[in-house]
PDB file of C-alpha atoms in Angstrom:
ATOM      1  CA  UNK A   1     -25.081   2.040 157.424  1.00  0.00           C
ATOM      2  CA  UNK A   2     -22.856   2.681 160.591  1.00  0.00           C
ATOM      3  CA  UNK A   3     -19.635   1.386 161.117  1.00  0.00           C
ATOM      4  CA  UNK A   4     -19.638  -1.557 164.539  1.00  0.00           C
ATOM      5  CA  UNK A   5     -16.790  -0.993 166.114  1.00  0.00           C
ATOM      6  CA  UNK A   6     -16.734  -2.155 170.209  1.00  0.00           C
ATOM      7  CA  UNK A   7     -14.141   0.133 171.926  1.00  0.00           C
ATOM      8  CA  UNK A   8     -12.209   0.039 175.931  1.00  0.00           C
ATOM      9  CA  UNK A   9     -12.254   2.306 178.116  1.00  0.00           C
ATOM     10  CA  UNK A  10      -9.305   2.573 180.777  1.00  0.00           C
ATOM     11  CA  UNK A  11     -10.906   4.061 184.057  1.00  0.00           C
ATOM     12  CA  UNK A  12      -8.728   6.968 185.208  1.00  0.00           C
ATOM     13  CA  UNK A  13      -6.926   7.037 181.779  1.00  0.00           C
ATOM     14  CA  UNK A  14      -7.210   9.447 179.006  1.00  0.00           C
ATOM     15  CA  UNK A  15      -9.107   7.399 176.012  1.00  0.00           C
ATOM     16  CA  UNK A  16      -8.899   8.067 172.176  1.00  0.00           C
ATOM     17  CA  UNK A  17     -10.180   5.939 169.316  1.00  0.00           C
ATOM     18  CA  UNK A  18      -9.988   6.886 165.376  1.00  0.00           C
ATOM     19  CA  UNK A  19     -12.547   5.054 163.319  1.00  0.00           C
ATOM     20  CA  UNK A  20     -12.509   5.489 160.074  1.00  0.00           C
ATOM     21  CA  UNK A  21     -15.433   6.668 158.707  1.00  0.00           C
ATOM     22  CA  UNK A  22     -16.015   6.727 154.660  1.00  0.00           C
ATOM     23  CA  UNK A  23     -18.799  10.138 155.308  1.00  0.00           C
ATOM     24  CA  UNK A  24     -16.565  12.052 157.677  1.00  0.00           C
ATOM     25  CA  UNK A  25     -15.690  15.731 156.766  1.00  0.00           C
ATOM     26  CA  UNK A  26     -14.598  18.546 158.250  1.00  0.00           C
ATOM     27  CA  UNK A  27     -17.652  20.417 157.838  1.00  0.00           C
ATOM     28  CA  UNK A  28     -19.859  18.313 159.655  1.00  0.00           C
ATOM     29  CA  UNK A  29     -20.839  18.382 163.318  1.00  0.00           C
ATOM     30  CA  UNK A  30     -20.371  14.644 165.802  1.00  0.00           C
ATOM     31  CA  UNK A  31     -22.415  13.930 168.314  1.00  0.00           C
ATOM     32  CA  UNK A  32     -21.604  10.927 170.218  1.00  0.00           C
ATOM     33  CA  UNK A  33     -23.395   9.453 173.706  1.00  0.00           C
ATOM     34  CA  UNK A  34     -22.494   6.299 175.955  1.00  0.00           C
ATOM     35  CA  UNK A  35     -25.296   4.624 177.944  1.00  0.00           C
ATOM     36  CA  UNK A  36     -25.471   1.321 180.296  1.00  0.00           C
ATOM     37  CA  UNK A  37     -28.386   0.189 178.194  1.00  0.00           C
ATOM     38  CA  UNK A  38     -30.565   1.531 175.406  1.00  0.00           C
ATOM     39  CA  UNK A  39     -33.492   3.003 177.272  1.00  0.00           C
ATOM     40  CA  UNK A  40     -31.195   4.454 180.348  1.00  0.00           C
ATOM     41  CA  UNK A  41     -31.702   8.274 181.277  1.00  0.00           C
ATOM     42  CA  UNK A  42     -28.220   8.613 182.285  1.00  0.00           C
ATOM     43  CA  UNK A  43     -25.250   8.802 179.363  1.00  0.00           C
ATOM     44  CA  UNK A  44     -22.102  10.200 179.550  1.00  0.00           C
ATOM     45  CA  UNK A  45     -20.409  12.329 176.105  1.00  0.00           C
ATOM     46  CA  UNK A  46     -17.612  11.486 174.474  1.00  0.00           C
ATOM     47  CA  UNK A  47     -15.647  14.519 172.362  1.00  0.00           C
ATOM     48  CA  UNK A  48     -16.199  13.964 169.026  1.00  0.00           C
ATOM     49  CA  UNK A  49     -13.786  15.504 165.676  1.00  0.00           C
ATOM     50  CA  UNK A  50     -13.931  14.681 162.175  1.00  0.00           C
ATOM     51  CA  UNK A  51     -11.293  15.041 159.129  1.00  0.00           C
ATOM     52  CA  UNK A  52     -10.695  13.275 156.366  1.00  0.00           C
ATOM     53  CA  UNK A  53     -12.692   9.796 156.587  1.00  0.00           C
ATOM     54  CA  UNK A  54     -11.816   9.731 159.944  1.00  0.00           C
ATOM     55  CA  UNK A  55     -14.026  10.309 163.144  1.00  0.00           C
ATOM     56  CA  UNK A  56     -11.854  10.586 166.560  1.00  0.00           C
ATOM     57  CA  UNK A  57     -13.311   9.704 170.000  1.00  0.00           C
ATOM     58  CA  UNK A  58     -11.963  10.807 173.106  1.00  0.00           C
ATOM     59  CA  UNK A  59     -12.597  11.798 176.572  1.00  0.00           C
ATOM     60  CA  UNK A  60     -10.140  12.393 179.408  1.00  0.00           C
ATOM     61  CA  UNK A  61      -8.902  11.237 182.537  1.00  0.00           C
ATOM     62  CA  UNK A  62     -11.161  13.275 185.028  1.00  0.00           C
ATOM     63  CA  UNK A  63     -14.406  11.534 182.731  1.00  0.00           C
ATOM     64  CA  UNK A  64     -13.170   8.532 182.422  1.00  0.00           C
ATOM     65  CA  UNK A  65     -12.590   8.301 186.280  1.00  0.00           C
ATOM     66  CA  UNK A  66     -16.371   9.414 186.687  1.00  0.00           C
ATOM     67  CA  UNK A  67     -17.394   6.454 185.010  1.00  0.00           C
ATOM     68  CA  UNK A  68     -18.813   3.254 186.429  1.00  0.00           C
ATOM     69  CA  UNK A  69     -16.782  -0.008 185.456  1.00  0.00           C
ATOM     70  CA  UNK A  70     -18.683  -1.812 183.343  1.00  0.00           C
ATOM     71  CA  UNK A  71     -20.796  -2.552 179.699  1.00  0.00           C
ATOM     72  CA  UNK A  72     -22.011   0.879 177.882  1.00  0.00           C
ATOM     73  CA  UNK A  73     -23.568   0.482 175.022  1.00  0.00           C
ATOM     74  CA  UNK A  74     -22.768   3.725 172.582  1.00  0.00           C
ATOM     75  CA  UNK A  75     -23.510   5.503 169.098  1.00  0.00           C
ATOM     76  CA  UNK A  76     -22.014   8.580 167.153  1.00  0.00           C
ATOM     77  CA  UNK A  77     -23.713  10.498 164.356  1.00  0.00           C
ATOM     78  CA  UNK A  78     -22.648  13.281 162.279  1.00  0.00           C
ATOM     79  CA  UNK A  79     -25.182  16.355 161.085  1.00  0.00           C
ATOM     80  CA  UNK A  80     -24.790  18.993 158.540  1.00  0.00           C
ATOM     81  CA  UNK A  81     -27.484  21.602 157.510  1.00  0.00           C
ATOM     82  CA  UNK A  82     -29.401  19.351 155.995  1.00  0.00           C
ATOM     83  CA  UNK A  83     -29.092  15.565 157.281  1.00  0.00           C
ATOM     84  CA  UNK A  84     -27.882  13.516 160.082  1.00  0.00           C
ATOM     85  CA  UNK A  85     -26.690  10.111 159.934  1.00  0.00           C
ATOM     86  CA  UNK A  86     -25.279   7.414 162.589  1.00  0.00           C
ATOM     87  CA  UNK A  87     -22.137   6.228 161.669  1.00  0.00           C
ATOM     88  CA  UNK A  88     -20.256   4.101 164.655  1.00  0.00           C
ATOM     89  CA  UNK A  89     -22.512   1.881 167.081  1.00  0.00           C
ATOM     90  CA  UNK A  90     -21.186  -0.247 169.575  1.00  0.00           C
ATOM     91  CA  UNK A  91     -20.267  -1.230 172.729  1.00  0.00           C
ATOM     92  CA  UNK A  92     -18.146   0.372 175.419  1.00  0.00           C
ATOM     93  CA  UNK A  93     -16.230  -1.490 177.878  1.00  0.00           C
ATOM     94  CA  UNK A  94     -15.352   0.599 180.590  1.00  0.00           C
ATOM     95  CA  UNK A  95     -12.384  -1.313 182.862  1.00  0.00           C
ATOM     96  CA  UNK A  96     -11.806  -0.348 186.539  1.00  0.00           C
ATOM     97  CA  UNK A  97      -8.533   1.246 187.617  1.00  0.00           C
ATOM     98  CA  UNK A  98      -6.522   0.273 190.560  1.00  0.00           C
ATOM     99  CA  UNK A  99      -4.323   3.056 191.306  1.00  0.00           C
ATOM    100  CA  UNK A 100      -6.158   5.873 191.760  1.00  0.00           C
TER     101      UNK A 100
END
């Protein structure tokens, strides 16, 4: 069972989030993908690292200034040779900068 955890994005800001994650190790691989909704074509990555119970998020300020103010929705999963599993699902608000 994933984790919900709804996260905010600063346009133009470097973002990370730590959610901690009973199943994350070292070993395993994180994949994790923002959308605007579920069946959209278009998603943006976020950078994804894993060590003891805890998964980290983050993406920087060049990517976060690509991305469109707004509601994402968003899910991470980690893989190792032999399973994969989704463990964060959420939503992603992404707030619009001013200075820029």
């Amino acid at each position: 069972m994933s984790v919900k955890t709804n996260l905010i994005i600063d346009q133009g800001s470097d973002f990370t989030a730590n959610v901690s994650v009973t199943s994350a190790r070292s070993s395993l691989t994180g994949q994790c993908v923002m959308r605007k909704n579920y069946s959209s074509s278009r998603s943006n990555s976020l950078n994804v690292t894993t060590a003891n119970g805890l998964v980290t998020l983050s993406m920087n300020s060049y990517n976060t200034g690509l991305l469109t103010p707004g509601r994402y929705v968003y899910d991470c999963v980690l893989s190792s040779n032999t399973s994969t599993i989704r463990v964060i699902e959420g939503i992603i608000t992404v707030t619009p900068g001013v200075t820029r």
